[in-house]
């Protein structure tokens, strides 16, 4: 069975600080996808990144960066120079690498509040 | 670019009533998923369809049913609604690169 753990339920930081959201996963599959989604107060799920298990390269997109470490089953997400608009609930998710069925198993989410 | 369209965005029903949620996936996406997100919870997988056939099933109550039609749109039917069915219901569709979510339907059961 797949499981995603986001141990940080809530985080608050002052604007412009850096913040890292942790994600640890469990799966018996040797190939899989990992995702991060942002859910702002309006409720929609905004896709941030998908990473397949073959690719352990870290990725940077603007103020966002992701650190994938297969050895520790972690896929952490860092926001640099945080802004108030980053306030949201962030979900880490895992899916099998199964064409035609990429159902996601979500973590319980981390509520991030950026204090102006 | 076209996104996943869900309707209605908000729905208010009373206990024991029936609700139908609709989802229009991104064109040429072959897989549709339904998720339920209760208040303060993470989204939970309900059911998925690949090329109009049910491909997987999660913790979907027997009171719920879903199907995907020939034009690839999907409907989630919920009968005998209970207070606990109040949630945000997401539809998603996928292609080879990622899973795209609709804006969700917020169902309130009174």
GROMACS .gro file of C-alpha atoms in nm:
model
  226
    1UNK     CA    1   0.000   0.000   0.000
    2UNK     CA    2   0.112   0.352  -0.067
    3UNK     CA    3   0.140   0.615   0.202
    4UNK     CA    4   0.244   0.979   0.208
    5UNK     CA    5   0.335   1.153   0.530
    6UNK     CA    6   0.349   1.527   0.576
    7UNK     CA    7   0.445   1.560   0.939
    8UNK     CA    8   0.413   1.937   0.945
    9UNK     CA    9   0.047   2.018   0.992
   10UNK     CA   10   0.090   2.393   1.002
   11UNK     CA   11   0.381   2.627   0.943
   12UNK     CA   12   0.395   3.003   0.983
   13UNK     CA   13   0.684   3.215   0.862
   14UNK     CA   14   0.739   3.583   0.815
   15UNK     CA   15   0.736   3.711   0.461
   16UNK     CA   16   1.068   3.679   0.274
   17UNK     CA   17   1.184   3.390   0.488
   18UNK     CA   18   1.261   3.056   0.326
   19UNK     CA   19   1.047   2.759   0.421
   20UNK     CA   20   1.074   2.386   0.355
   21UNK     CA   21   0.779   2.151   0.349
   22UNK     CA   22   0.861   1.790   0.421
   23UNK     CA   23   0.719   1.486   0.246
   24UNK     CA   24   0.804   1.124   0.315
   25UNK     CA   25   0.646   0.842   0.120
   26UNK     CA   26   0.613   0.465   0.129
   27UNK     CA   27   0.556   0.242  -0.170
   28UNK     CA   28   0.642  -0.110  -0.278
   29UNK     CA   29   0.659   0.001  -0.639
   30UNK     CA   30   1.000   0.052  -0.792
   31UNK     CA   31   0.860   0.307  -1.034
   32UNK     CA   32   0.624   0.581  -0.931
   33UNK     CA   33   0.544   0.950  -0.958
   34UNK     CA   34   0.560   1.214  -0.689
   35UNK     CA   35   0.363   1.536  -0.700
   36UNK     CA   36   0.315   1.861  -0.515
   37UNK     CA   37  -0.014   2.052  -0.531
   38UNK     CA   38  -0.108   2.388  -0.384
   39UNK     CA   39  -0.459   2.448  -0.255
   40UNK     CA   40  -0.526   2.818  -0.192
   41UNK     CA   41  -0.827   2.933   0.012
   42UNK     CA   42  -1.036   2.935  -0.305
   43UNK     CA   43  -1.014   2.555  -0.302
   44UNK     CA   44  -0.875   2.454  -0.638
   45UNK     CA   45  -0.579   2.216  -0.661
   46UNK     CA   46  -0.293   2.380  -0.843
   47UNK     CA   47  -0.031   2.150  -0.993
   48UNK     CA   48   0.325   2.243  -0.898
   49UNK     CA   49   0.545   1.954  -1.003
   50UNK     CA   50   0.556   1.589  -1.102
   51UNK     CA   51   0.872   1.386  -1.064
   52UNK     CA   52   0.920   1.024  -1.167
   53UNK     CA   53   1.120   0.786  -0.955
   54UNK     CA   54   1.390   0.748  -1.219
   55UNK     CA   55   1.488   1.110  -1.197
   56UNK     CA   56   1.654   1.216  -0.875
   57UNK     CA   57   1.772   1.549  -1.005
   58UNK     CA   58   1.666   1.839  -0.794
   59UNK     CA   59   1.452   2.094  -0.967
   60UNK     CA   60   1.419   2.468  -0.935
   61UNK     CA   61   1.138   2.680  -1.073
   62UNK     CA   62   1.164   3.042  -0.976
   63UNK     CA   63   1.130   3.063  -0.598
   64UNK     CA   64   1.033   2.695  -0.576
   65UNK     CA   65   1.274   2.405  -0.549
   66UNK     CA   66   1.234   2.037  -0.484
   67UNK     CA   67   1.474   1.789  -0.328
   68UNK     CA   68   1.405   1.427  -0.416
   69UNK     CA   69   1.603   1.169  -0.221
   70UNK     CA   70   1.511   0.813  -0.303
   71UNK     CA   71   1.742   0.677  -0.033
   72UNK     CA   72   1.531   0.840   0.237
   73UNK     CA   73   1.199   0.828   0.046
   74UNK     CA   74   1.162   1.201   0.073
   75UNK     CA   75   1.046   1.470  -0.168
   76UNK     CA   76   1.080   1.803   0.008
   77UNK     CA   77   0.964   2.137  -0.124
   78UNK     CA   78   1.132   2.468  -0.050
   79UNK     CA   79   0.994   2.814  -0.110
   80UNK     CA   80   1.260   3.083  -0.115
   81UNK     CA   81   1.180   3.443  -0.019
   82UNK     CA   82   0.821   3.355   0.072
   83UNK     CA   83   0.535   3.586  -0.018
   84UNK     CA   84   0.188   3.630   0.125
   85UNK     CA   85   0.043   3.474  -0.192
   86UNK     CA   86   0.221   3.152  -0.100
   87UNK     CA   87  -0.022   3.106   0.189
   88UNK     CA   88  -0.212   2.786   0.113
   89UNK     CA   89  -0.235   2.419   0.198
   90UNK     CA   90   0.029   2.217   0.018
   91UNK     CA   91  -0.021   1.851  -0.061
   92UNK     CA   92   0.240   1.597  -0.153
   93UNK     CA   93   0.108   1.298  -0.348
   94UNK     CA   94   0.223   0.967  -0.491
   95UNK     CA   95   0.098   0.758  -0.781
   96UNK     CA   96   0.194   0.435  -0.948
   97UNK     CA   97   0.367   0.457  -1.283
   98UNK     CA   98   0.069   0.289  -1.442
   99UNK     CA   99  -0.045   0.428  -1.773
  100UNK     CA  100  -0.418   0.487  -1.769
  101UNK     CA  101  -0.441   0.483  -1.393
  102UNK     CA  102  -0.245   0.744  -1.207
  103UNK     CA  103  -0.465   0.765  -0.901
  104UNK     CA  104  -0.304   0.981  -0.639
  105UNK     CA  105  -0.247   0.904  -0.275
  106UNK     CA  106  -0.224   1.236  -0.094
  107UNK     CA  107  -0.055   1.333   0.227
  108UNK     CA  108  -0.261   1.514   0.486
  109UNK     CA  109  -0.128   1.850   0.374
  110UNK     CA  110   0.070   2.129   0.532
  111UNK     CA  111  -0.103   2.460   0.593
  112UNK     CA  112   0.147   2.736   0.522
  113UNK     CA  113   0.080   3.086   0.647
  114UNK     CA  114   0.303   3.371   0.540
  115UNK     CA  115   0.289   3.659   0.782
  116UNK     CA  116   0.327   4.002   0.624
  117UNK     CA  117  -0.560   2.617  -2.277
  118UNK     CA  118  -0.869   2.418  -2.193
  119UNK     CA  119  -0.892   2.287  -1.840
  120UNK     CA  120  -1.104   2.032  -1.660
  121UNK     CA  121  -1.455   2.173  -1.625
  122UNK     CA  122  -1.680   2.076  -1.337
  123UNK     CA  123  -2.039   2.169  -1.286
  124UNK     CA  124  -2.202   2.286  -1.080
  125UNK     CA  125  -1.945   2.469  -0.870
  126UNK     CA  126  -2.172   2.471  -0.567
  127UNK     CA  127  -2.462   2.247  -0.479
  128UNK     CA  128  -2.689   2.245  -0.179
  129UNK     CA  129  -2.902   1.939  -0.112
  130UNK     CA  130  -3.101   1.799   0.175
  131UNK     CA  131  -3.054   1.462   0.338
  132UNK     CA  132  -3.182   1.169   0.135
  133UNK     CA  133  -3.183   1.370  -0.187
  134UNK     CA  134  -2.987   1.282  -0.499
  135UNK     CA  135  -2.706   1.482  -0.660
  136UNK     CA  136  -2.534   1.458  -0.995
  137UNK     CA  137  -2.194   1.611  -1.054
  138UNK     CA  138  -2.054   1.657  -1.402
  139UNK     CA  139  -1.700   1.663  -1.530
  140UNK     CA  140  -1.566   1.755  -1.871
  141UNK     CA  141  -1.203   1.643  -1.905
  142UNK     CA  142  -0.940   1.811  -2.111
  143UNK     CA  143  -0.983   1.708  -2.477
  144UNK     CA  144  -0.789   1.395  -2.574
  145UNK     CA  145  -0.730   1.299  -2.212
  146UNK     CA  146  -0.818   0.935  -2.178
  147UNK     CA  147  -0.846   0.897  -1.801
  148UNK     CA  148  -1.088   1.062  -1.559
  149UNK     CA  149  -1.070   1.046  -1.180
  150UNK     CA  150  -1.306   1.150  -0.902
  151UNK     CA  151  -1.186   1.254  -0.559
  152UNK     CA  152  -1.367   1.357  -0.242
  153UNK     CA  153  -1.217   1.607  -0.001
  154UNK     CA  154  -1.391   1.646   0.333
  155UNK     CA  155  -1.341   1.958   0.545
  156UNK     CA  156  -0.981   1.979   0.659
  157UNK     CA  157  -0.898   1.649   0.491
  158UNK     CA  158  -0.683   1.543   0.200
  159UNK     CA  159  -0.849   1.438  -0.125
  160UNK     CA  160  -0.952   1.072  -0.129
  161UNK     CA  161  -0.971   0.874  -0.450
  162UNK     CA  162  -1.321   0.750  -0.538
  163UNK     CA  163  -1.314   0.604  -0.887
  164UNK     CA  164  -1.145   0.632  -1.225
  165UNK     CA  165  -1.224   0.562  -1.587
  166UNK     CA  166  -0.988   0.484  -1.874
  167UNK     CA  167  -1.133   0.504  -2.221
  168UNK     CA  168  -1.485   0.499  -2.077
  169UNK     CA  169  -1.429   0.182  -1.876
  170UNK     CA  170  -1.396   0.181  -1.500
  171UNK     CA  171  -1.026   0.136  -1.430
  172UNK     CA  172  -1.003   0.155  -1.053
  173UNK     CA  173  -1.220   0.201  -0.750
  174UNK     CA  174  -1.139   0.348  -0.414
  175UNK     CA  175  -1.346   0.407  -0.106
  176UNK     CA  176  -1.662   0.499  -0.292
  177UNK     CA  177  -1.989   0.432  -0.106
  178UNK     CA  178  -2.242   0.200  -0.268
  179UNK     CA  179  -2.482   0.497  -0.278
  180UNK     CA  180  -2.249   0.659  -0.531
  181UNK     CA  181  -2.210   0.559  -0.892
  182UNK     CA  182  -2.022   0.707  -1.181
  183UNK     CA  183  -1.982   0.662  -1.551
  184UNK     CA  184  -1.796   0.805  -1.844
  185UNK     CA  185  -1.989   0.876  -2.161
  186UNK     CA  186  -1.901   0.846  -2.527
  187UNK     CA  187  -1.796   1.212  -2.539
  188UNK     CA  188  -1.562   1.139  -2.243
  189UNK     CA  189  -1.749   1.354  -1.995
  190UNK     CA  190  -1.815   1.185  -1.664
  191UNK     CA  191  -2.091   1.206  -1.406
  192UNK     CA  192  -2.087   1.117  -1.039
  193UNK     CA  193  -2.430   1.027  -0.907
  194UNK     CA  194  -2.491   1.033  -0.534
  195UNK     CA  195  -2.814   0.905  -0.385
  196UNK     CA  196  -2.960   0.905  -0.034
  197UNK     CA  197  -2.732   1.188   0.059
  198UNK     CA  198  -2.602   1.203   0.412
  199UNK     CA  199  -2.461   1.494   0.612
  200UNK     CA  200  -2.119   1.332   0.587
  201UNK     CA  201  -2.125   1.359   0.209
  202UNK     CA  202  -2.069   1.734   0.242
  203UNK     CA  203  -1.733   1.784   0.077
  204UNK     CA  204  -1.544   1.924  -0.215
  205UNK     CA  205  -1.557   1.683  -0.508
  206UNK     CA  206  -1.278   1.702  -0.760
  207UNK     CA  207  -1.263   1.560  -1.105
  208UNK     CA  208  -0.925   1.518  -1.271
  209UNK     CA  209  -0.806   1.405  -1.609
  210UNK     CA  210  -0.466   1.288  -1.715
  211UNK     CA  211  -0.250   1.257  -2.017
  212UNK     CA  212   0.104   1.126  -2.025
  213UNK     CA  213   0.257   1.417  -1.843
  214UNK     CA  214   0.045   1.506  -1.543
  215UNK     CA  215  -0.287   1.495  -1.365
  216UNK     CA  216  -0.502   1.806  -1.406
  217UNK     CA  217  -0.773   1.890  -1.155
  218UNK     CA  218  -1.093   2.079  -1.204
  219UNK     CA  219  -1.195   2.357  -0.969
  220UNK     CA  220  -1.421   2.121  -0.776
  221UNK     CA  221  -1.786   2.106  -0.682
  222UNK     CA  222  -1.864   2.203  -0.326
  223UNK     CA  223  -2.155   1.992  -0.205
  224UNK     CA  224  -2.338   2.091   0.111
  225UNK     CA  225  -2.590   1.848   0.252
  226UNK     CA  226  -2.831   2.006   0.501
   0.00000   0.00000   0.00000
